[in-house]
mmCIF file with all atom_site columns, C-alpha atoms and ligand atoms in Angstrom:
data_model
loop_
_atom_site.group_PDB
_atom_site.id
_atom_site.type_symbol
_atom_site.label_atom_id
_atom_site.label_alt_id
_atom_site.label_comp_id
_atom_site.label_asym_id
_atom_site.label_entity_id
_atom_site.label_seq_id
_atom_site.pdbx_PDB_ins_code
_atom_site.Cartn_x
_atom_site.Cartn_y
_atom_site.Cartn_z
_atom_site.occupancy
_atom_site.B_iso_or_equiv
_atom_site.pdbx_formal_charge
_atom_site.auth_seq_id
_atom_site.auth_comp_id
_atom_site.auth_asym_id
_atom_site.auth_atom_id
_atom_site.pdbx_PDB_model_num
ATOM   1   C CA  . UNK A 1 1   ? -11.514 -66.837 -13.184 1.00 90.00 ? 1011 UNK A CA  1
ATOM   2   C CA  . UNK A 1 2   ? -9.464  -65.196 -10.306 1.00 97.00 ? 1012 UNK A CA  1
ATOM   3   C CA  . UNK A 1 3   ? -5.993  -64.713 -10.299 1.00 98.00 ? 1013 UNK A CA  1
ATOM   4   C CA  . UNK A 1 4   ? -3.321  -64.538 -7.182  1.00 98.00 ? 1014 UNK A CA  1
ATOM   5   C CA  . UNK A 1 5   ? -0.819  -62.037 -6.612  1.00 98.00 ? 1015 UNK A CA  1
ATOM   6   C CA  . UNK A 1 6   ? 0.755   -62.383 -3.821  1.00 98.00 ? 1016 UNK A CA  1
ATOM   7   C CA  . UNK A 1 7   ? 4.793   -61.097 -1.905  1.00 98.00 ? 1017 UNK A CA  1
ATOM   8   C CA  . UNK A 1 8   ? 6.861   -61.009 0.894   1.00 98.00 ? 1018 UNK A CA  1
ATOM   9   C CA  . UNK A 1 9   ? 8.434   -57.862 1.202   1.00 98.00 ? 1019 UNK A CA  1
ATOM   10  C CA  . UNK A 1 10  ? 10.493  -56.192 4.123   1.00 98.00 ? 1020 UNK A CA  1
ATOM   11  C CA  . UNK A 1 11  ? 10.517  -52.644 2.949   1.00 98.00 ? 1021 UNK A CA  1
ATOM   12  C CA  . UNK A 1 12  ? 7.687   -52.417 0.524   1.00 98.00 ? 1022 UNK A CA  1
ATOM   13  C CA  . UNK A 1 13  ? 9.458   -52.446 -2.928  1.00 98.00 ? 1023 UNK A CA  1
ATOM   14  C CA  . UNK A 1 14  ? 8.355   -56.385 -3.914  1.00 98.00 ? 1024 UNK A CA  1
ATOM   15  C CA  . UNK A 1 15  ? 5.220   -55.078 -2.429  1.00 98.00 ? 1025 UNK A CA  1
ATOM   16  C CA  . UNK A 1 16  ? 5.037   -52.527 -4.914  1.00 98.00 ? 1026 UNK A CA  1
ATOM   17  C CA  . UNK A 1 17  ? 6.477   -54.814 -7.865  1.00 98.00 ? 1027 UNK A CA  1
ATOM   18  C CA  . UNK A 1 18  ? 3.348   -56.763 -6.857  1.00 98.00 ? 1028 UNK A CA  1
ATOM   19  C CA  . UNK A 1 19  ? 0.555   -54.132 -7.487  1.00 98.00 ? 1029 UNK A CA  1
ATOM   20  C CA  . UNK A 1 20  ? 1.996   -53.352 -10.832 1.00 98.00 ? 1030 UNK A CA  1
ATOM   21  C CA  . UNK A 1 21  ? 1.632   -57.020 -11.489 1.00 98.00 ? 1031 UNK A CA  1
ATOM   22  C CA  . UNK A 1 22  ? -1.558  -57.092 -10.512 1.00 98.00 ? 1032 UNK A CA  1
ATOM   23  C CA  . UNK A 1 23  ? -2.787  -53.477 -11.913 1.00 98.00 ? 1033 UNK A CA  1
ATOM   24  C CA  . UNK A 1 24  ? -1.690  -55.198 -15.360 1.00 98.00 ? 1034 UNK A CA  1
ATOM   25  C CA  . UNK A 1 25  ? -3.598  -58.275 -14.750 1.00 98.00 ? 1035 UNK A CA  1
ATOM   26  C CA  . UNK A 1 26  ? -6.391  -56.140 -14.015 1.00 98.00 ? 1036 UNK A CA  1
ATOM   27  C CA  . UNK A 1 27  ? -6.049  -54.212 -17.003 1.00 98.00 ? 1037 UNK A CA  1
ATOM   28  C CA  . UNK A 1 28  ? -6.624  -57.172 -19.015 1.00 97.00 ? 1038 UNK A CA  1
ATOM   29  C CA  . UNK A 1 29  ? -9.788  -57.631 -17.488 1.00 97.00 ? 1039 UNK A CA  1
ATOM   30  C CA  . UNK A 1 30  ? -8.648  -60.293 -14.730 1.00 97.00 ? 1040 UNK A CA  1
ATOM   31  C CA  . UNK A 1 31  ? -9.958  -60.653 -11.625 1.00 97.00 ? 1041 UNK A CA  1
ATOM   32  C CA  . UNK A 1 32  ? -6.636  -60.076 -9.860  1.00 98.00 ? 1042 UNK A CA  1
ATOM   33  C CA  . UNK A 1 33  ? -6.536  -59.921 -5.716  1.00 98.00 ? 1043 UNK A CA  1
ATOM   34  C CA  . UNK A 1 34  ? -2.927  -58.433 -4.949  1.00 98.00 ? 1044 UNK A CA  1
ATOM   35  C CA  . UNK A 1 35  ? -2.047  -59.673 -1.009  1.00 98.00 ? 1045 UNK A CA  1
ATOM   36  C CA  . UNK A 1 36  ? 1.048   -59.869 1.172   1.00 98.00 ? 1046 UNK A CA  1
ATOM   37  C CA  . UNK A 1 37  ? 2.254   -63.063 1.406   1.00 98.00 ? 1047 UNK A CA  1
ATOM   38  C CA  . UNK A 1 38  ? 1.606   -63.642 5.494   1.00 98.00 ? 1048 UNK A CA  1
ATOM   39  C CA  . UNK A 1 39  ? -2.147  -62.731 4.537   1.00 98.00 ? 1049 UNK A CA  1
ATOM   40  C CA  . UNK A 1 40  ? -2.734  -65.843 2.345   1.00 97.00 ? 1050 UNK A CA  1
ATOM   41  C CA  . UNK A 1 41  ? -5.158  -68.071 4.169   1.00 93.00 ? 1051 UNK A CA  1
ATOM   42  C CA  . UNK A 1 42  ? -5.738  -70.281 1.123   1.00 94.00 ? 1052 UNK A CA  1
ATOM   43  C CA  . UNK A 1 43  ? -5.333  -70.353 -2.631  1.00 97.00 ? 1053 UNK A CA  1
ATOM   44  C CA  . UNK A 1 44  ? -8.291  -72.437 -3.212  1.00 96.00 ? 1054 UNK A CA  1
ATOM   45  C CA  . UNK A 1 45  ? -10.496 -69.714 -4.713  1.00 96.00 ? 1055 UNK A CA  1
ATOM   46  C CA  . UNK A 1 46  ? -7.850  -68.887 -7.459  1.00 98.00 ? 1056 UNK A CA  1
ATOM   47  C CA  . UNK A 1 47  ? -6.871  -70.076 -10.704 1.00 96.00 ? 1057 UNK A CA  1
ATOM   48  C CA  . UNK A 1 48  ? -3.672  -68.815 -11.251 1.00 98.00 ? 1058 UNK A CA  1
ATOM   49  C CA  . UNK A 1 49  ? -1.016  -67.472 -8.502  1.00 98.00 ? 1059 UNK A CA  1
ATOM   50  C CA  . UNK A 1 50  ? 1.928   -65.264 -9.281  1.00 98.00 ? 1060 UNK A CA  1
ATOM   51  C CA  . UNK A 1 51  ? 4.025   -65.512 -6.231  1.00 98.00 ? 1061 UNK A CA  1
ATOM   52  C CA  . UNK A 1 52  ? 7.299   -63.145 -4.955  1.00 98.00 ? 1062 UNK A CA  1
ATOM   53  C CA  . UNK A 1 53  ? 9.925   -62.342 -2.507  1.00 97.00 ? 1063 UNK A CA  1
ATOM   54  C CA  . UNK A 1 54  ? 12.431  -60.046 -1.999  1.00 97.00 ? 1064 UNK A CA  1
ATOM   55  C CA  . UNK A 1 55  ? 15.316  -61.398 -1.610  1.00 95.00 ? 1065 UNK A CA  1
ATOM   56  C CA  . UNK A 1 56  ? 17.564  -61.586 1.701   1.00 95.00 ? 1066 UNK A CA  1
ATOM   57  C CA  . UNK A 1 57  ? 20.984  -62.928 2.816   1.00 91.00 ? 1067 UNK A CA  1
ATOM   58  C CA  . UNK A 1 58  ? 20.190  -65.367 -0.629  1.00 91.00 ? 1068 UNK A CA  1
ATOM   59  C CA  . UNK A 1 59  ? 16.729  -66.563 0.351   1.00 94.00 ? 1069 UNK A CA  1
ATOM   60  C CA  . UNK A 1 60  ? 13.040  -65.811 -0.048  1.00 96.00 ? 1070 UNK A CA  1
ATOM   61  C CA  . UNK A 1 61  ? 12.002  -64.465 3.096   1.00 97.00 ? 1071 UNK A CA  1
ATOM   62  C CA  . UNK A 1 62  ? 9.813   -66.478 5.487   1.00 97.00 ? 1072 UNK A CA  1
ATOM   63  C CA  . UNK A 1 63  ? 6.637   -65.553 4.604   1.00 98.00 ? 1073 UNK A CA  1
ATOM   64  C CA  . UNK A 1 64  ? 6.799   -66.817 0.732   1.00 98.00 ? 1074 UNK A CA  1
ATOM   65  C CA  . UNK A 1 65  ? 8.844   -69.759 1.506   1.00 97.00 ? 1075 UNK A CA  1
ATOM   66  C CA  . UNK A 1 66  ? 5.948   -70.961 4.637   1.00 97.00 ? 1076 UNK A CA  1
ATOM   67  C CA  . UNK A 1 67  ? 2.956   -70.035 1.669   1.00 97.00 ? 1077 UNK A CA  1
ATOM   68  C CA  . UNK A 1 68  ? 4.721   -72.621 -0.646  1.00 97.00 ? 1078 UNK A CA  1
ATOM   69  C CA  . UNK A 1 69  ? 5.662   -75.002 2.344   1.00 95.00 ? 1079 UNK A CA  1
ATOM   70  C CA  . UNK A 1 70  ? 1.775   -75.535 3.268   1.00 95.00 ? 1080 UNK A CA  1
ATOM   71  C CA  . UNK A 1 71  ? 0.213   -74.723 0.245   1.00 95.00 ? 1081 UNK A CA  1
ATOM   72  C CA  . UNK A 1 72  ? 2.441   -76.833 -1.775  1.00 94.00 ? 1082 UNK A CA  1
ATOM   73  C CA  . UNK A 1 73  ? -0.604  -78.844 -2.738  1.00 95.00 ? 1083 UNK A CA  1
ATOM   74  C CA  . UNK A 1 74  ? -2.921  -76.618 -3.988  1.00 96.00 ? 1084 UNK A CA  1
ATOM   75  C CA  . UNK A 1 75  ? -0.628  -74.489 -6.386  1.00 97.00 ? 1085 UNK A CA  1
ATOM   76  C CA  . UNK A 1 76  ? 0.688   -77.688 -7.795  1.00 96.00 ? 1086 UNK A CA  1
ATOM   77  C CA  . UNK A 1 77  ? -3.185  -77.689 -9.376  1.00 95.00 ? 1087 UNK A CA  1
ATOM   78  C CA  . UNK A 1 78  ? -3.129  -74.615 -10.404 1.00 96.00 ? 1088 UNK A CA  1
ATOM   79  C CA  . UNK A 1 79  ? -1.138  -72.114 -12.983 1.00 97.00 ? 1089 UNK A CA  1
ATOM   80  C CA  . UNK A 1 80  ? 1.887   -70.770 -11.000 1.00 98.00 ? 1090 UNK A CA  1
ATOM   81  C CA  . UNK A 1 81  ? 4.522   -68.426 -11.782 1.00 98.00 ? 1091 UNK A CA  1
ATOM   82  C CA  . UNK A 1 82  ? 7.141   -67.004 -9.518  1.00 97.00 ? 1092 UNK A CA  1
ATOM   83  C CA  . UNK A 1 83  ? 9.338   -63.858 -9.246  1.00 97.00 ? 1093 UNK A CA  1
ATOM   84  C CA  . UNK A 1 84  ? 12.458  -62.565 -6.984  1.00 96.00 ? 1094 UNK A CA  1
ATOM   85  C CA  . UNK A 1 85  ? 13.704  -59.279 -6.568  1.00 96.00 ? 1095 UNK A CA  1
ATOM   86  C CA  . UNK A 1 86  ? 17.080  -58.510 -5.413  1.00 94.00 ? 1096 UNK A CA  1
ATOM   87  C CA  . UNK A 1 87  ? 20.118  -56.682 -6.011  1.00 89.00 ? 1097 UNK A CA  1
ATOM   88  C CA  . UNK A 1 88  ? 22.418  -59.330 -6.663  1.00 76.00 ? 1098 UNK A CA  1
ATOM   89  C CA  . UNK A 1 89  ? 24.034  -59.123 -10.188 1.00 67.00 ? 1099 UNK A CA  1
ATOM   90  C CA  . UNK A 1 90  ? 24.843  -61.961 -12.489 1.00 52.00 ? 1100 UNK A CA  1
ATOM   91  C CA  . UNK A 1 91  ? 26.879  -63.245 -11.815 1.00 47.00 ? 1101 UNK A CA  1
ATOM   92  C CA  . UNK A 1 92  ? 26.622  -62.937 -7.912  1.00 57.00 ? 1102 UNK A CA  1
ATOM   93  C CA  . UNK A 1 93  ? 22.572  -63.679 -8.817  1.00 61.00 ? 1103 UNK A CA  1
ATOM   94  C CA  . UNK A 1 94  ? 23.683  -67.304 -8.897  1.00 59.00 ? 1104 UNK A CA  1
ATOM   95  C CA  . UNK A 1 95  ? 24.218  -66.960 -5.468  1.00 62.00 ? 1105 UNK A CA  1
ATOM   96  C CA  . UNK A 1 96  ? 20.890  -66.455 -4.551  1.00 76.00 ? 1106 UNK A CA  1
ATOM   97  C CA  . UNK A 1 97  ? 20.109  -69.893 -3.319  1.00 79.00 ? 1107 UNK A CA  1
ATOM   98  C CA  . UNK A 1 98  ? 19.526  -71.507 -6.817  1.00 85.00 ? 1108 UNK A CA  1
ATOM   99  C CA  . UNK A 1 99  ? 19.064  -74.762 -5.450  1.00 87.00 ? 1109 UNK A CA  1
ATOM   100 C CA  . UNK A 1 100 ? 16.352  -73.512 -3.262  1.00 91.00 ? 1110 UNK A CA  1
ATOM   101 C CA  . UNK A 1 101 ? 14.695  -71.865 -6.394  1.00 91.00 ? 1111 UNK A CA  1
ATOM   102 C CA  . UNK A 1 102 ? 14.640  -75.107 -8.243  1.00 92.00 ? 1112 UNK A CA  1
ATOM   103 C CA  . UNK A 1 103 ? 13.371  -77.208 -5.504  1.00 94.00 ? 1113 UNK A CA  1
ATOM   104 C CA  . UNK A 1 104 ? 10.058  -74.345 -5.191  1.00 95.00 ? 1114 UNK A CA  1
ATOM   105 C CA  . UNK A 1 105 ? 9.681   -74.572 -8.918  1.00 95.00 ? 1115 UNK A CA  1
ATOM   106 C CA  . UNK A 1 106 ? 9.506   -78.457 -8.916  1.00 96.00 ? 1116 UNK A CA  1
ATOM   107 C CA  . UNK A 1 107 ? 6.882   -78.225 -5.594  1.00 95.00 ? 1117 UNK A CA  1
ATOM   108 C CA  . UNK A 1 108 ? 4.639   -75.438 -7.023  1.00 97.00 ? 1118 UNK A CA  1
ATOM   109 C CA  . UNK A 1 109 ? 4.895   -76.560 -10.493 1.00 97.00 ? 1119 UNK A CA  1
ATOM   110 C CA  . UNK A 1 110 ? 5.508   -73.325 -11.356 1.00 97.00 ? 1120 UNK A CA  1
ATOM   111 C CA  . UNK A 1 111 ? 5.331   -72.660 -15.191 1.00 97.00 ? 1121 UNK A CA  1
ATOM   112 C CA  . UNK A 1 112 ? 8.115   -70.135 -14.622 1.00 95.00 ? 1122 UNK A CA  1
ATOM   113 C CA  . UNK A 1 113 ? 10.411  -68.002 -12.721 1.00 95.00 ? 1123 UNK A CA  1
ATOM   114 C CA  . UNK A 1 114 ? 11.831  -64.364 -13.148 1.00 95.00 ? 1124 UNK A CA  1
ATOM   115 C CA  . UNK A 1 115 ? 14.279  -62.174 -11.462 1.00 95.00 ? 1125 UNK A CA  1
ATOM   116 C CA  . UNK A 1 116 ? 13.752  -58.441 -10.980 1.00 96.00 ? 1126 UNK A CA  1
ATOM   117 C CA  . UNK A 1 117 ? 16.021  -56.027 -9.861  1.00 95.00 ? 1127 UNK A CA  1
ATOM   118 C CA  . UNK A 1 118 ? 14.968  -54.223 -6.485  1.00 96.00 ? 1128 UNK A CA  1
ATOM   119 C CA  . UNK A 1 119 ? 15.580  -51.290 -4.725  1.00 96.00 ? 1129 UNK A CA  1
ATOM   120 C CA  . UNK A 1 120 ? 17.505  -50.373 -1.662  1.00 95.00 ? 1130 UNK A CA  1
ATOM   121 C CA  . UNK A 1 121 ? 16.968  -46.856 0.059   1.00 95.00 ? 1131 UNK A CA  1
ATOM   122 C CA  . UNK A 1 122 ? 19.405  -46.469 2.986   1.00 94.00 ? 1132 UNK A CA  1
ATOM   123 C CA  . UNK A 1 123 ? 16.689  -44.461 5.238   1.00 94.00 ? 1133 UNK A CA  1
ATOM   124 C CA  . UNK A 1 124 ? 14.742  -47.408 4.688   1.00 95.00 ? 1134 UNK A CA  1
ATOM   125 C CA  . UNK A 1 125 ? 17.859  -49.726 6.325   1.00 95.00 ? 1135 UNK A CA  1
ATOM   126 C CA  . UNK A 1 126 ? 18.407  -50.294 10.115  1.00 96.00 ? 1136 UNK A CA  1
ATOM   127 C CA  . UNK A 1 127 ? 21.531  -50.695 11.457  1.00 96.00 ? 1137 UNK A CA  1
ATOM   128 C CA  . UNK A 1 128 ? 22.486  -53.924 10.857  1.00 96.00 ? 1138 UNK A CA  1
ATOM   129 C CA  . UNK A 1 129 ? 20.899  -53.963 7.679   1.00 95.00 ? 1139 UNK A CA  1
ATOM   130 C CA  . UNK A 1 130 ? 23.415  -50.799 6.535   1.00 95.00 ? 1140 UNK A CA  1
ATOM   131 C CA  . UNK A 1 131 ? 26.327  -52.576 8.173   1.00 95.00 ? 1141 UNK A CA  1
ATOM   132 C CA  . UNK A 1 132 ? 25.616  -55.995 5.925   1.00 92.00 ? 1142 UNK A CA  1
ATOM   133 C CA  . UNK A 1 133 ? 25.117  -53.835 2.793   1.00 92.00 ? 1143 UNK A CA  1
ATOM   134 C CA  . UNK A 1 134 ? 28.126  -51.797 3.802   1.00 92.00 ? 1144 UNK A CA  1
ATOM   135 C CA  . UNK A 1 135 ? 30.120  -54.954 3.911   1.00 91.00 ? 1145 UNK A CA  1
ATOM   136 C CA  . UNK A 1 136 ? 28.785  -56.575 0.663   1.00 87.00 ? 1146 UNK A CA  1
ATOM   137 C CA  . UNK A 1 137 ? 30.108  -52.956 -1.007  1.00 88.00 ? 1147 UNK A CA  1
ATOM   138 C CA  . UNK A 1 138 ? 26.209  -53.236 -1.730  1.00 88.00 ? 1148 UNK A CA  1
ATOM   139 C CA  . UNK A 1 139 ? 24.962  -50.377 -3.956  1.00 88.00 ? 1149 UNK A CA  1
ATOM   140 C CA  . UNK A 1 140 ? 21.951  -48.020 -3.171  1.00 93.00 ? 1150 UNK A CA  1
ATOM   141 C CA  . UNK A 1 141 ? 19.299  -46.937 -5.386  1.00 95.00 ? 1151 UNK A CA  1
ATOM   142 C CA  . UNK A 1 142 ? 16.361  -48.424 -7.184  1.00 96.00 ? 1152 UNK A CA  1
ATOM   143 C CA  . UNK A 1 143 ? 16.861  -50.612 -9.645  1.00 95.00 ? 1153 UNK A CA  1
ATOM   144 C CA  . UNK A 1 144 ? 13.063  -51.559 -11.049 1.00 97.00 ? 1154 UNK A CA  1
ATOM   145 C CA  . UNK A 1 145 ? 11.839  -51.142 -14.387 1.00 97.00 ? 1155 UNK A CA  1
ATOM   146 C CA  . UNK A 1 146 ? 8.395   -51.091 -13.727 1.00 98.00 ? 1156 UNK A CA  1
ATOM   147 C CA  . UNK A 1 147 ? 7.807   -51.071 -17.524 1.00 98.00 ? 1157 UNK A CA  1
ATOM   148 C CA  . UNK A 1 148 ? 9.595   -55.035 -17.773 1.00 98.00 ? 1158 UNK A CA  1
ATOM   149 C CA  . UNK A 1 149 ? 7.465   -56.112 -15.218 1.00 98.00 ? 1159 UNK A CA  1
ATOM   150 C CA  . UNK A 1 150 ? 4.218   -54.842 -16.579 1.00 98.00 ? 1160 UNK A CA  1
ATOM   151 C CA  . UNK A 1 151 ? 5.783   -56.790 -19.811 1.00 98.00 ? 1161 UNK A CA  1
ATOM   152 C CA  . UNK A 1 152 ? 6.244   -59.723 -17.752 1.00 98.00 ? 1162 UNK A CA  1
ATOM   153 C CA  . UNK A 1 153 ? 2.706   -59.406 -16.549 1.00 98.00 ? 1163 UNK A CA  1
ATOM   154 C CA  . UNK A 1 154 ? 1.093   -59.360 -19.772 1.00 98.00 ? 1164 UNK A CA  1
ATOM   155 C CA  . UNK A 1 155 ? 3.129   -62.007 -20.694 1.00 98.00 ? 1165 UNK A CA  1
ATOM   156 C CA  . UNK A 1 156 ? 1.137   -64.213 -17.663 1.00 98.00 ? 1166 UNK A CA  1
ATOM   157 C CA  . UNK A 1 157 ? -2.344  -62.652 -18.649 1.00 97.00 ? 1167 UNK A CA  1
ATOM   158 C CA  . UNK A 1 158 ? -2.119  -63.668 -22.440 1.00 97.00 ? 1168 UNK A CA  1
ATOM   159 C CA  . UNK A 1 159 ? -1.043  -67.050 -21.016 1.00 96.00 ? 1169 UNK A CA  1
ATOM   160 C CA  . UNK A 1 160 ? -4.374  -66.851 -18.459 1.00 94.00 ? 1170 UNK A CA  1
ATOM   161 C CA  . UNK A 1 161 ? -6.418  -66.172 -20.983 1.00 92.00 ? 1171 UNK A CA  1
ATOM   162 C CA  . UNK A 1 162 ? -5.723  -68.662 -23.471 1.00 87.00 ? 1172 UNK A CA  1
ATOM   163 C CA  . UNK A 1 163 ? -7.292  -71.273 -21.180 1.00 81.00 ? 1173 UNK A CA  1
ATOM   164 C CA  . UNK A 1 164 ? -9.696  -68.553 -19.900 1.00 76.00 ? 1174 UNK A CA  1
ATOM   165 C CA  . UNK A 1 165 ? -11.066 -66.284 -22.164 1.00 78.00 ? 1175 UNK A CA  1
ATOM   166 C CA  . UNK A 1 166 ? -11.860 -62.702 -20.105 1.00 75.00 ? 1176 UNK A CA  1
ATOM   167 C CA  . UNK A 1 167 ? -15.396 -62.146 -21.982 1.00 64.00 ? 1177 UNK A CA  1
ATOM   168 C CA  . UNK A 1 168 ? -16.645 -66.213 -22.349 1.00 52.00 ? 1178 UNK A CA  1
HETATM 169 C C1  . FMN B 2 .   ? 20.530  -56.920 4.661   1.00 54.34 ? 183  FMN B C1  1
HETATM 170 C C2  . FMN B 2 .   ? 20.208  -57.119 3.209   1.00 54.34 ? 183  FMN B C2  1
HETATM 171 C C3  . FMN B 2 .   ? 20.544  -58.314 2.570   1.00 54.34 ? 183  FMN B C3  1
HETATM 172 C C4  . FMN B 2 .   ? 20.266  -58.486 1.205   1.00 54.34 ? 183  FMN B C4  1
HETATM 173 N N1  . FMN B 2 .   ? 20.630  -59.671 0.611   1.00 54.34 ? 183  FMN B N1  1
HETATM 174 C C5  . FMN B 2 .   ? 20.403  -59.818 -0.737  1.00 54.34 ? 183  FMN B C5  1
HETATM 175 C C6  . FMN B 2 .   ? 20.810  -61.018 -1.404  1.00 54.34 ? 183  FMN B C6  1
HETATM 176 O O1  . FMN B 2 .   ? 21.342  -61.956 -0.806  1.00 54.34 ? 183  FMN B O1  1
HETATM 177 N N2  . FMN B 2 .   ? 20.572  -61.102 -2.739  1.00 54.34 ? 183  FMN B N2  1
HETATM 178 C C7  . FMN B 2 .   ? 19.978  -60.095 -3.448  1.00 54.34 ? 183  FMN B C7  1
HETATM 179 O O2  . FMN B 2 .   ? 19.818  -60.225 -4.663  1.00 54.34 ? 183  FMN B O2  1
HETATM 180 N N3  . FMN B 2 .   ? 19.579  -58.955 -2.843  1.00 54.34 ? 183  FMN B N3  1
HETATM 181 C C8  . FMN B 2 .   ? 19.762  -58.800 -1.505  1.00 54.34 ? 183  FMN B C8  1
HETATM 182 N N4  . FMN B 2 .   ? 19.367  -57.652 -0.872  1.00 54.34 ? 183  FMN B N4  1
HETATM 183 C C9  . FMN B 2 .   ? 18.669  -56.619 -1.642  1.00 54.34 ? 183  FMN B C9  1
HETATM 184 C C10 . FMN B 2 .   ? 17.144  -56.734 -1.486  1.00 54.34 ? 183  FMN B C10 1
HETATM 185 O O3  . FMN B 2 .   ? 16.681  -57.965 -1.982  1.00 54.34 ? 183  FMN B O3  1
HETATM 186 C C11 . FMN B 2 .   ? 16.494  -55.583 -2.286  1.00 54.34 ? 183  FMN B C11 1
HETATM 187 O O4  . FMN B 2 .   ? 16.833  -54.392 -1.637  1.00 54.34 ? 183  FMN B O4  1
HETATM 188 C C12 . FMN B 2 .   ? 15.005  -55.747 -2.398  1.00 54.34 ? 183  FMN B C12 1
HETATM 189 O O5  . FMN B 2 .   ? 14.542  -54.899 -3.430  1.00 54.34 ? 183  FMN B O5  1
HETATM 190 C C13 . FMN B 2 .   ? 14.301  -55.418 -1.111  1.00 54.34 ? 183  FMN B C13 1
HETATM 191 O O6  . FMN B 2 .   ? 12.936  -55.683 -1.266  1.00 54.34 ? 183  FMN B O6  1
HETATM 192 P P1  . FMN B 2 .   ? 11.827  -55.139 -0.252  1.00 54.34 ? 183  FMN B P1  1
HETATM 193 O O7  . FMN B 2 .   ? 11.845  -53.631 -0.332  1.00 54.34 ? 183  FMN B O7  1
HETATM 194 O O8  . FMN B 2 .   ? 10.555  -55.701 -0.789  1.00 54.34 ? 183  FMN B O8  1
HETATM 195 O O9  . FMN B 2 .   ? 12.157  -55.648 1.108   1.00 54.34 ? 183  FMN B O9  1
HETATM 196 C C14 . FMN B 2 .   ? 19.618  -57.458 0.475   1.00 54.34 ? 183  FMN B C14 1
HETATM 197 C C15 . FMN B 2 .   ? 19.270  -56.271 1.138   1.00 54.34 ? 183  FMN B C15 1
HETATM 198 C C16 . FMN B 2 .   ? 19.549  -56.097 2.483   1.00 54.34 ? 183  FMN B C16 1
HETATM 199 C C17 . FMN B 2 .   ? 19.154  -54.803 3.153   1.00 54.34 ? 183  FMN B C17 1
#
């Protein structure tokens, strides 16, 4: 049994939501590959995917929404769960294309979605980025729990395991 992690992230915080994801899986004694969503060839060799974005301007960015464009088939047979992170607060959260979430559920089958707070570090920001935070009266700072995620996490490998004991 081999499990999926995989996120698109601009400036490395869903990245990093990602490893602790995965660090848990492993932990639980679950083959777990952690990989940025642009390096996802295929999802054939996997059992289970957990797959993120950050959020931007309200959408996933490319690179998660092309994996579940063309591999729309494939994660429909397997176990799927999906996460966001973003900044957005309920309940400006509902702006973050909800529609669009719904539709990715629905083609991935996904047995569940969560949103995680992110983090936004203005040396991280160009330019226009600043000016379109600036604008949104956007707030800076970091915003994961890293401990709710693990939670989440564990949450997905007791669910894994039910079907596929670690040790049979
Ligand atoms: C230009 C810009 C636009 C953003 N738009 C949104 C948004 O629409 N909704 C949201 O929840 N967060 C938004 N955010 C916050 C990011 O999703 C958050 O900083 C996230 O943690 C970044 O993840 P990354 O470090 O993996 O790129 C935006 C951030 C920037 C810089």
């Amino acid at each position: 049994m081999r499990v999926l992690v995989a996120a698109a992230s601009r400036h490395g915080s869903t990245r990093e939501i990602a490893q602790v994801i995965g660090e848990q899986l492993c932990e639980m004694g679950i083959a777990t590959d952690v990989k940025d969503a642009r390096d996802v060839i295929s999802v054939e060799e996997y059992d289970a995917v957990v797959l993120g974005s950050a959020i931007y301007v309200g959408q996933w960015l490319a690179d998660a929404r092309e994996l579940v464009d063309t591999r729309a088939a494939q994660l429909l047979n397997r176990k799927v769960w999906l996460f966001s992170s973003g900044l957005a607060d309920a309940p400006s959260k509902d702006a973050n294309n909800a529609p669009a979430l719904l539709t990715r559920m629905k083609n991935t089958g996904a047995i569940g979605h969560r949103h995680f707070p992110g983090k936004l570090d203005v040396l991280q920001l160009s330019l226009a980025e600043r000016a379109a935070i600036m604008a949104a009266r956007g707030k800076y700072g970091d915003s994961r729990d890293m401990n709710v995620v693990r939670e989440w996490a564990r949450s997905i490998g007791e669910a894994i395991t039910l079907d596929h004991p670690v040790n049979a």
